[in-house]
XYZ file of C-alpha atoms in Angstrom:
108
model
C -4.229 30.453 -36.111
C -3.240 26.737 -36.773
C -6.205 24.354 -37.212
C -4.220 20.989 -36.922
C -1.690 20.293 -33.873
C 1.664 19.338 -34.793
C 2.621 15.954 -33.348
C 6.192 16.702 -31.711
C 6.697 12.964 -30.709
C 6.362 12.035 -34.183
C 9.032 14.442 -35.388
C 11.640 13.271 -32.810
C 14.129 10.651 -33.369
C 13.319 7.050 -31.584
C 15.996 7.960 -28.702
C 14.217 11.151 -28.057
C 10.606 9.401 -28.099
C 11.812 6.865 -25.912
C 13.391 9.522 -23.658
C 10.332 11.694 -23.574
C 8.141 8.556 -22.488
C 10.359 7.174 -19.740
C 10.516 11.005 -18.498
C 6.479 10.933 -18.491
C 6.415 7.619 -17.030
C 8.816 8.531 -14.254
C 6.945 11.888 -13.501
C 3.698 9.689 -13.354
C 5.199 7.079 -10.996
C 6.662 9.861 -8.642
C 3.048 11.542 -8.544
C 1.617 8.117 -7.885
C 4.060 7.595 -5.098
C 3.623 10.983 -3.489
C -0.217 10.266 -3.398
C 0.308 7.018 -1.816
C 2.516 8.733 0.843
C -0.173 11.196 1.417
C -2.731 8.404 1.947
C -0.498 6.206 4.050
C 0.216 9.278 6.240
C -3.706 9.931 6.750
C -4.105 6.171 7.595
C -1.637 6.075 10.045
C -2.797 9.336 11.637
C -6.088 7.970 11.889
C -4.953 4.494 13.314
C -2.887 6.322 15.839
C -5.880 8.728 16.897
C -7.521 6.725 19.440
C -7.191 3.305 21.388
C -9.159 0.326 19.076
C -12.511 0.072 20.323
C -12.452 -3.964 20.077
C -10.544 -6.627 18.767
C -11.404 -5.955 14.941
C -9.973 -2.399 15.302
C -6.920 -3.805 17.103
C -6.337 -6.590 14.607
C -6.683 -3.962 11.462
C -3.813 -1.836 13.084
C -1.835 -4.981 13.573
C -2.447 -6.043 9.831
C -1.203 -2.888 8.793
C 2.169 -3.051 10.834
C 2.797 -6.779 9.602
C 2.238 -5.561 6.160
C 4.764 -2.668 6.758
C 7.040 -5.464 8.188
C 6.450 -7.927 5.392
C 7.963 -5.207 2.608
C 11.311 -5.268 4.341
C 14.456 -7.387 4.013
C 14.073 -8.702 7.439
C 10.639 -10.546 6.492
C 12.290 -12.369 3.518
C 13.390 -15.278 5.609
C 10.917 -18.221 4.865
C 10.222 -18.674 8.490
C 9.074 -15.156 8.841
C 6.949 -15.236 6.168
C 5.219 -18.385 7.472
C 5.134 -16.793 10.604
C 3.374 -13.772 9.133
C 0.936 -16.070 6.972
C 0.364 -17.969 10.020
C -0.628 -15.139 12.287
C -3.139 -13.535 9.576
C -4.665 -16.846 9.332
C -4.817 -16.867 13.113
C -6.680 -13.307 13.242
C -8.962 -14.376 10.493
C -10.058 -17.462 12.555
C -10.113 -16.076 15.650
C -12.252 -13.155 14.472
C -14.757 -15.585 12.961
C -15.010 -17.435 15.911
C -15.741 -14.389 18.009
C -18.551 -13.333 16.037
C -19.611 -9.645 15.214
C -21.746 -9.189 18.283
C -18.689 -9.726 20.957
C -16.108 -7.695 19.522
C -16.467 -4.722 21.769
C -16.314 -7.087 24.938
C -13.796 -9.515 24.038
C -11.051 -9.951 26.348
C -12.882 -8.611 29.434
C-alpha cells in the first residue's frame, strides 16, 4: 500500500495543468449555475403560489421581475436604467411612508 499520494498535477506539463484547472473551474461554475437555477425556480414557484397579502409582498415580486429585466439587453438603455433606479427608490420611499402596521390594508 502506498503511504504517500502522488501529485499528478505536479507531474503534468504547464499546458496540461492549465487545462485541468480550467476544466475543474468550468465544472464548478456549471454546478453553481445549476444550483442557482434550482433556487430561482423554487423562488418563482413561491412568488406565484398565492396573491400578495399586502403591498410589501407585491413590491418584492415586482423587485424580482425588475431585477430579471435589468439583466437583459433591453435594460441597457440609460433611460431604462434611470427608470429602474427611480422605481426602486419609489418602492423604498412609499413603503417607508406607509409604515409596517398598514401593509395589509393599503389601497383599500
